[in-house]
């Protein structure tokens, strides 16, 4: 059955009813009041910028500490590493109590690892962050004149520490001195200094290495196999290393390279050059001694 068409008034009423229903169903967006607006982010608050340093305070030698890989524990001290720190600190000019403090600070900063590096976030004057480098963790932003090649060289790093600390009289630039961490290494540092031996004016023994060539290794008068033979040293012997240089490339051994070490065989007193590839050292020899 066909229903009669609605009148104009009925159609108008129907359209009005449908419009109200549509509004009720879809809704209209409501802007929240400022008091109830959702936060833009819910993460932790941004870190406040560090307070300005007093104008008369020295620039820090290191910002963070200890470095990556450095041990904060008072036990398990790397005896070879701490002896390295004692040797280069002595050679840099540290003496008596400042020498002991220097070694303890280096242990707290880097575990006496010349390759140690600590990464820091932005600090005053170093908005892009910075790196603490080497034995005494010399900061690359606050001390840009200490190049990377110097910072990662044991002796050069010690020399820089001697200068920054005013000959061992001011350790305030080191974070591990200020927070007392260095004190945990004072006994070990004292023992390392005692192992240097000799009188107050005597130089410490050089960095040592172990011969890996079997049954023996020739000691040359220069950095290459074309130089004369000054003597030889047996497999497993410990030799003193004074410095390194570059010469003939040696493809054999354990670490093929053109690096040669100037060594002394304590058993015979013979001094000369041997290929570094046949000498085992705690770290890369180029970070432990200077160039000849």
mmCIF file of C-alpha atoms in Angstrom:
data_model
loop_
_atom_site.group_PDB
_atom_site.id
_atom_site.type_symbol
_atom_site.label_atom_id
_atom_site.label_comp_id
_atom_site.label_asym_id
_atom_site.label_seq_id
_atom_site.Cartn_x
_atom_site.Cartn_y
_atom_site.Cartn_z
ATOM 1 C CA UNK A 1 0.000 0.000 0.000
ATOM 2 C CA UNK A 2 1.377 3.423 -0.919
ATOM 3 C CA UNK A 3 1.509 5.856 1.949
ATOM 4 C CA UNK A 4 0.424 9.430 1.405
ATOM 5 C CA UNK A 5 3.221 12.022 1.024
ATOM 6 C CA UNK A 6 3.860 14.072 4.163
ATOM 7 C CA UNK A 7 2.866 17.672 4.177
ATOM 8 C CA UNK A 8 5.474 20.502 3.884
ATOM 9 C CA UNK A 9 5.200 21.190 7.610
ATOM 10 C CA UNK A 10 5.753 17.526 8.403
ATOM 11 C CA UNK A 11 8.837 17.394 6.162
ATOM 12 C CA UNK A 12 10.278 20.499 7.879
ATOM 13 C CA UNK A 13 9.754 18.924 11.304
ATOM 14 C CA UNK A 14 11.411 15.715 10.119
ATOM 15 C CA UNK A 15 14.505 17.561 8.837
ATOM 16 C CA UNK A 16 14.820 19.417 12.132
ATOM 17 C CA UNK A 17 14.605 16.189 14.115
ATOM 18 C CA UNK A 18 17.239 14.494 11.943
ATOM 19 C CA UNK A 19 19.604 17.459 12.344
ATOM 20 C CA UNK A 20 19.386 17.371 16.128
ATOM 21 C CA UNK A 21 19.958 13.620 16.112
ATOM 22 C CA UNK A 22 23.069 14.019 13.927
ATOM 23 C CA UNK A 23 24.531 16.634 16.261
ATOM 24 C CA UNK A 24 23.883 14.460 19.280
ATOM 25 C CA UNK A 25 25.466 11.429 17.607
ATOM 26 C CA UNK A 26 28.587 13.031 16.116
ATOM 27 C CA UNK A 27 29.165 15.650 18.803
ATOM 28 C CA UNK A 28 31.101 18.880 18.679
ATOM 29 C CA UNK A 29 34.770 19.112 19.709
ATOM 30 C CA UNK A 30 35.339 20.952 22.972
ATOM 31 C CA UNK A 31 38.630 22.772 23.581
ATOM 32 C CA UNK A 32 39.968 21.961 27.045
ATOM 33 C CA UNK A 33 40.522 24.844 29.372
ATOM 34 C CA UNK A 34 44.132 25.854 30.040
ATOM 35 C CA UNK A 35 43.892 24.350 33.495
ATOM 36 C CA UNK A 36 43.018 20.884 32.164
ATOM 37 C CA UNK A 37 45.059 20.777 28.936
ATOM 38 C CA UNK A 38 47.181 17.638 28.498
ATOM 39 C CA UNK A 39 50.968 18.114 28.868
ATOM 40 C CA UNK A 40 53.038 18.258 25.701
ATOM 41 C CA UNK A 41 55.391 15.586 27.088
ATOM 42 C CA UNK A 42 55.442 13.377 30.138
ATOM 43 C CA UNK A 43 59.153 12.467 30.165
ATOM 44 C CA UNK A 44 61.679 13.632 32.756
ATOM 45 C CA UNK A 45 62.332 17.316 33.036
ATOM 46 C CA UNK A 46 65.190 18.701 30.968
ATOM 47 C CA UNK A 47 68.505 18.850 32.790
ATOM 48 C CA UNK A 48 69.327 22.298 34.035
ATOM 49 C CA UNK A 49 72.376 23.980 32.580
ATOM 50 C CA UNK A 50 75.372 23.691 34.884
ATOM 51 C CA UNK A 51 76.039 26.651 37.089
ATOM 52 C CA UNK A 52 78.813 28.953 35.905
ATOM 53 C CA UNK A 53 82.217 28.160 37.342
ATOM 54 C CA UNK A 54 83.820 30.808 39.560
ATOM 55 C CA UNK A 55 86.146 32.960 37.528
ATOM 56 C CA UNK A 56 89.143 32.120 39.696
ATOM 57 C CA UNK A 57 88.644 28.340 39.609
ATOM 58 C CA UNK A 58 91.014 26.387 37.369
ATOM 59 C CA UNK A 59 89.653 24.537 34.380
ATOM 60 C CA UNK A 60 88.992 20.880 35.192
ATOM 61 C CA UNK A 61 91.507 18.328 34.038
ATOM 62 C CA UNK A 62 88.780 15.690 33.921
ATOM 63 C CA UNK A 63 85.017 16.122 34.024
ATOM 64 C CA UNK A 64 83.767 12.616 34.684
ATOM 65 C CA UNK A 65 85.328 9.602 36.297
ATOM 66 C CA UNK A 66 86.278 6.890 36.351
ATOM 67 C CA UNK A 67 86.778 6.363 32.631
ATOM 68 C CA UNK A 68 85.062 3.640 30.620
ATOM 69 C CA UNK A 69 86.608 0.359 31.650
ATOM 70 C CA UNK A 70 88.306 1.804 34.704
ATOM 71 C CA UNK A 71 87.765 -0.094 37.951
ATOM 72 C CA UNK A 72 86.468 1.797 40.940
ATOM 73 C CA UNK A 73 87.133 -1.138 43.272
ATOM 74 C CA UNK A 74 90.037 -0.954 45.688
ATOM 75 C CA UNK A 75 90.969 -4.547 44.939
ATOM 76 C CA UNK A 76 92.260 -6.179 41.791
ATOM 77 C CA UNK A 77 94.609 -3.310 40.957
ATOM 78 C CA UNK A 78 96.461 -3.884 37.696
ATOM 79 C CA UNK A 79 100.049 -3.994 38.988
ATOM 80 C CA UNK A 80 101.587 -3.464 35.550
ATOM 81 C CA UNK A 81 99.343 -0.485 34.874
ATOM 82 C CA UNK A 82 100.009 1.191 38.199
ATOM 83 C CA UNK A 83 103.752 0.680 37.761
ATOM 84 C CA UNK A 84 103.481 2.383 34.384
ATOM 85 C CA UNK A 85 101.813 5.369 36.055
ATOM 86 C CA UNK A 86 104.539 5.513 38.690
ATOM 87 C CA UNK A 87 107.285 5.422 36.068
ATOM 88 C CA UNK A 88 105.906 8.130 33.799
ATOM 89 C CA UNK A 89 104.829 10.305 36.733
ATOM 90 C CA UNK A 90 108.371 10.175 38.104
ATOM 91 C CA UNK A 91 109.804 10.993 34.690
ATOM 92 C CA UNK A 92 107.405 13.944 34.419
ATOM 93 C CA UNK A 93 108.832 15.425 37.623
ATOM 94 C CA UNK A 94 106.518 14.304 40.441
ATOM 95 C CA UNK A 95 108.364 13.517 43.681
ATOM 96 C CA UNK A 96 107.600 12.371 47.233
ATOM 97 C CA UNK A 97 103.955 12.704 48.368
ATOM 98 C CA UNK A 98 102.794 14.413 45.152
ATOM 99 C CA UNK A 99 104.169 11.401 43.250
ATOM 100 C CA UNK A 100 102.043 9.028 45.333
ATOM 101 C CA UNK A 101 98.998 11.258 44.900
ATOM 102 C CA UNK A 102 99.571 11.452 41.147
ATOM 103 C CA UNK A 103 99.588 7.667 40.829
ATOM 104 C CA UNK A 104 96.490 7.298 43.016
ATOM 105 C CA UNK A 105 94.601 9.907 40.973
ATOM 106 C CA UNK A 106 95.537 8.162 37.726
ATOM 107 C CA UNK A 107 94.316 4.835 39.088
ATOM 108 C CA UNK A 108 91.006 6.399 40.124
ATOM 109 C CA UNK A 109 90.659 8.160 36.774
ATOM 110 C CA UNK A 110 91.699 5.460 34.287
ATOM 111 C CA UNK A 111 92.953 2.334 36.106
ATOM 112 C CA UNK A 112 96.286 3.458 34.617
ATOM 113 C CA UNK A 113 95.184 2.481 31.125
ATOM 114 C CA UNK A 114 96.759 4.906 28.613
ATOM 115 C CA UNK A 115 93.947 4.219 26.126
ATOM 116 C CA UNK A 116 91.117 4.945 28.574
ATOM 117 C CA UNK A 117 88.473 7.423 27.456
ATOM 118 C CA UNK A 118 85.515 8.939 29.297
ATOM 119 C CA UNK A 119 82.651 10.642 27.470
ATOM 120 C CA UNK A 120 80.910 13.659 29.008
ATOM 121 C CA UNK A 121 77.738 15.527 28.187
ATOM 122 C CA UNK A 122 77.532 19.316 27.797
ATOM 123 C CA UNK A 123 79.220 21.379 30.507
ATOM 124 C CA UNK A 124 79.911 25.069 30.882
ATOM 125 C CA UNK A 125 82.026 26.159 27.947
ATOM 126 C CA UNK A 126 81.732 22.741 26.266
ATOM 127 C CA UNK A 127 78.214 22.713 24.838
ATOM 128 C CA UNK A 128 78.937 19.762 22.531
ATOM 129 C CA UNK A 129 80.257 17.534 25.294
ATOM 130 C CA UNK A 130 83.860 16.451 25.756
ATOM 131 C CA UNK A 131 86.223 13.525 26.277
ATOM 132 C CA UNK A 132 88.535 12.718 29.189
ATOM 133 C CA UNK A 133 91.608 10.968 27.762
ATOM 134 C CA UNK A 134 94.460 8.734 28.798
ATOM 135 C CA UNK A 135 96.098 8.015 32.155
ATOM 136 C CA UNK A 136 95.122 11.249 33.902
ATOM 137 C CA UNK A 137 91.971 11.736 31.787
ATOM 138 C CA UNK A 138 92.974 15.109 30.356
ATOM 139 C CA UNK A 139 89.825 16.774 29.005
ATOM 140 C CA UNK A 140 89.911 17.674 25.314
ATOM 141 C CA UNK A 141 87.640 20.714 25.620
ATOM 142 C CA UNK A 142 89.171 22.416 28.646
ATOM 143 C CA UNK A 143 92.712 21.521 27.554
ATOM 144 C CA UNK A 144 92.666 21.604 23.735
ATOM 145 C CA UNK A 145 96.426 22.155 23.526
ATOM 146 C CA UNK A 146 96.866 18.572 24.744
ATOM 147 C CA UNK A 147 96.326 16.767 21.459
ATOM 148 C CA UNK A 148 94.951 13.243 21.194
ATOM 149 C CA UNK A 149 98.371 11.928 20.202
ATOM 150 C CA UNK A 150 99.753 13.405 23.419
ATOM 151 C CA UNK A 151 96.815 12.459 25.634
ATOM 152 C CA UNK A 152 97.011 8.787 24.670
ATOM 153 C CA UNK A 153 100.788 8.672 25.084
ATOM 154 C CA UNK A 154 101.634 7.698 28.656
ATOM 155 C CA UNK A 155 104.594 10.022 29.120
ATOM 156 C CA UNK A 156 103.041 13.001 27.356
ATOM 157 C CA UNK A 157 99.864 12.596 29.415
ATOM 158 C CA UNK A 158 101.933 12.540 32.606
ATOM 159 C CA UNK A 159 103.762 15.672 31.507
ATOM 160 C CA UNK A 160 100.414 17.406 30.946
ATOM 161 C CA UNK A 161 99.190 16.298 34.377
ATOM 162 C CA UNK A 162 102.364 17.691 35.939
ATOM 163 C CA UNK A 163 101.740 21.053 34.288
ATOM 164 C CA UNK A 164 98.007 21.216 35.077
ATOM 165 C CA UNK A 165 98.594 20.234 38.718
ATOM 166 C CA UNK A 166 101.340 22.861 39.110
ATOM 167 C CA UNK A 167 103.929 20.207 39.802
ATOM 168 C CA UNK A 168 101.617 18.174 42.020
ATOM 169 C CA UNK A 169 100.583 21.040 44.308
ATOM 170 C CA UNK A 170 96.994 21.408 43.055
ATOM 171 C CA UNK A 171 94.744 18.410 42.353
ATOM 172 C CA UNK A 172 91.446 20.306 42.383
ATOM 173 C CA UNK A 173 91.059 20.020 38.589
ATOM 174 C CA UNK A 174 90.529 16.233 38.943
ATOM 175 C CA UNK A 175 87.038 14.999 39.761
ATOM 176 C CA UNK A 176 88.260 11.812 41.469
ATOM 177 C CA UNK A 177 90.426 13.883 43.796
ATOM 178 C CA UNK A 178 87.536 16.155 44.693
ATOM 179 C CA UNK A 179 85.171 13.260 45.415
ATOM 180 C CA UNK A 180 87.813 11.318 47.354
ATOM 181 C CA UNK A 181 87.888 8.291 45.037
ATOM 182 C CA UNK A 182 91.674 8.541 44.682
ATOM 183 C CA UNK A 183 92.149 7.799 48.392
ATOM 184 C CA UNK A 184 91.194 4.171 47.809
ATOM 185 C CA UNK A 185 94.367 3.737 45.754
ATOM 186 C CA UNK A 186 96.899 5.480 47.987
ATOM 187 C CA UNK A 187 98.293 2.260 49.479
ATOM 188 C CA UNK A 188 98.727 0.658 46.064
ATOM 189 C CA UNK A 189 100.262 3.886 44.754
ATOM 190 C CA UNK A 190 102.742 3.984 47.632
ATOM 191 C CA UNK A 191 103.776 0.404 46.858
ATOM 192 C CA UNK A 192 104.223 1.222 43.164
ATOM 193 C CA UNK A 193 106.399 4.214 44.003
ATOM 194 C CA UNK A 194 108.475 2.039 46.331
ATOM 195 C CA UNK A 195 109.038 -0.417 43.478
ATOM 196 C CA UNK A 196 110.727 2.310 41.460
ATOM 197 C CA UNK A 197 113.794 1.751 43.641
ATOM 198 C CA UNK A 198 116.958 3.799 43.765
ATOM 199 C CA UNK A 199 117.570 7.045 45.557
ATOM 200 C CA UNK A 200 115.492 10.224 45.351
ATOM 201 C CA UNK A 201 117.418 11.454 42.318
ATOM 202 C CA UNK A 202 117.668 8.168 40.443
ATOM 203 C CA UNK A 203 115.467 7.625 37.397
ATOM 204 C CA UNK A 204 112.986 4.757 37.546
ATOM 205 C CA UNK A 205 113.426 1.646 35.434
ATOM 206 C CA UNK A 206 111.983 1.820 31.950
ATOM 207 C CA UNK A 207 108.860 0.148 30.653
ATOM 208 C CA UNK A 208 109.395 -3.575 30.230
ATOM 209 C CA UNK A 209 108.397 -6.143 27.636
ATOM 210 C CA UNK A 210 108.686 -9.908 27.172
ATOM 211 C CA UNK A 211 110.457 -11.477 24.187
ATOM 212 C CA UNK A 212 108.192 -13.729 22.115
ATOM 213 C CA UNK A 213 110.686 -14.965 19.506
ATOM 214 C CA UNK A 214 111.745 -18.573 20.052
ATOM 215 C CA UNK A 215 114.516 -19.526 20.703
ATOM 216 C CA UNK A 216 115.999 -15.993 20.650
ATOM 217 C CA UNK A 217 115.847 -12.575 19.013
ATOM 218 C CA UNK A 218 118.717 -10.568 17.557
ATOM 219 C CA UNK A 219 119.327 -7.093 18.956
ATOM 220 C CA UNK A 220 120.228 -4.788 16.072
ATOM 221 C CA UNK A 221 122.232 -1.574 16.020
ATOM 222 C CA UNK A 222 119.405 0.109 14.104
ATOM 223 C CA UNK A 223 115.698 -0.395 13.283
ATOM 224 C CA UNK A 224 116.046 -3.035 10.577
ATOM 225 C CA UNK A 225 117.524 -6.421 9.705
ATOM 226 C CA UNK A 226 120.211 -4.813 7.550
ATOM 227 C CA UNK A 227 121.824 -3.296 10.640
ATOM 228 C CA UNK A 228 124.534 -5.125 12.534
ATOM 229 C CA UNK A 229 123.823 -7.537 15.379
ATOM 230 C CA UNK A 230 124.750 -6.129 18.782
ATOM 231 C CA UNK A 231 123.668 -9.208 20.689
ATOM 232 C CA UNK A 232 120.659 -11.419 21.276
ATOM 233 C CA UNK A 233 117.996 -12.041 23.875
ATOM 234 C CA UNK A 234 116.303 -15.334 24.711
ATOM 235 C CA UNK A 235 112.635 -16.256 24.446
ATOM 236 C CA UNK A 236 110.668 -15.253 27.545
ATOM 237 C CA UNK A 237 113.279 -12.763 28.755
ATOM 238 C CA UNK A 238 112.164 -9.426 30.194
ATOM 239 C CA UNK A 239 113.789 -6.390 28.598
ATOM 240 C CA UNK A 240 113.698 -2.676 29.383
ATOM 241 C CA UNK A 241 112.164 -0.495 26.659
ATOM 242 C CA UNK A 242 113.503 3.052 26.444
ATOM 243 C CA UNK A 243 111.678 4.328 23.353
ATOM 244 C CA UNK A 244 110.309 3.313 19.960
ATOM 245 C CA UNK A 245 110.977 4.321 16.366
ATOM 246 C CA UNK A 246 109.929 3.310 12.859
ATOM 247 C CA UNK A 247 112.052 1.283 10.492
ATOM 248 C CA UNK A 248 111.880 -1.867 8.399
ATOM 249 C CA UNK A 249 108.434 -3.462 8.160
ATOM 250 C CA UNK A 250 108.424 -6.929 9.715
ATOM 251 C CA UNK A 251 105.628 -9.180 8.477
ATOM 252 C CA UNK A 252 106.267 -12.026 10.888
ATOM 253 C CA UNK A 253 105.664 -12.176 14.599
ATOM 254 C CA UNK A 254 102.479 -11.415 16.452
ATOM 255 C CA UNK A 255 101.742 -7.799 15.447
ATOM 256 C CA UNK A 256 103.380 -7.152 12.031
ATOM 257 C CA UNK A 257 104.435 -3.511 11.762
ATOM 258 C CA UNK A 258 107.326 -1.150 11.127
ATOM 259 C CA UNK A 259 107.681 -0.290 14.833
ATOM 260 C CA UNK A 260 111.012 -1.053 16.489
ATOM 261 C CA UNK A 261 111.776 -0.826 20.196
ATOM 262 C CA UNK A 262 115.059 0.370 21.637
ATOM 263 C CA UNK A 263 115.690 -2.100 24.425
ATOM 264 C CA UNK A 264 118.293 -3.132 26.955
ATOM 265 C CA UNK A 265 118.812 -6.758 27.868
ATOM 266 C CA UNK A 266 119.330 -6.648 31.662
ATOM 267 C CA UNK A 267 121.096 -10.017 31.575
ATOM 268 C CA UNK A 268 123.902 -8.774 29.315
ATOM 269 C CA UNK A 269 123.605 -4.988 29.340
ATOM 270 C CA UNK A 270 123.379 -4.951 25.529
ATOM 271 C CA UNK A 271 121.305 -2.090 24.116
ATOM 272 C CA UNK A 272 119.850 -1.924 20.617
ATOM 273 C CA UNK A 273 116.733 -2.345 18.507
ATOM 274 C CA UNK A 274 114.299 -5.232 18.145
ATOM 275 C CA UNK A 275 111.130 -5.476 16.062
ATOM 276 C CA UNK A 276 108.153 -4.615 18.251
ATOM 277 C CA UNK A 277 106.184 -7.493 16.731
ATOM 278 C CA UNK A 278 108.319 -9.856 18.840
ATOM 279 C CA UNK A 279 107.900 -7.958 22.120
ATOM 280 C CA UNK A 280 104.870 -8.389 24.350
ATOM 281 C CA UNK A 281 103.840 -5.281 26.310
ATOM 282 C CA UNK A 282 100.779 -4.503 28.392
ATOM 283 C CA UNK A 283 99.595 -1.849 25.930
ATOM 284 C CA UNK A 284 100.679 -0.528 22.555
ATOM 285 C CA UNK A 285 104.304 0.477 23.105
ATOM 286 C CA UNK A 286 103.654 3.829 21.392
ATOM 287 C CA UNK A 287 101.356 4.778 24.280
ATOM 288 C CA UNK A 288 103.869 3.709 26.927
ATOM 289 C CA UNK A 289 107.144 5.332 25.863
ATOM 290 C CA UNK A 290 108.203 8.229 23.693
ATOM 291 C CA UNK A 291 109.683 8.106 20.221
ATOM 292 C CA UNK A 292 113.463 7.704 20.026
#
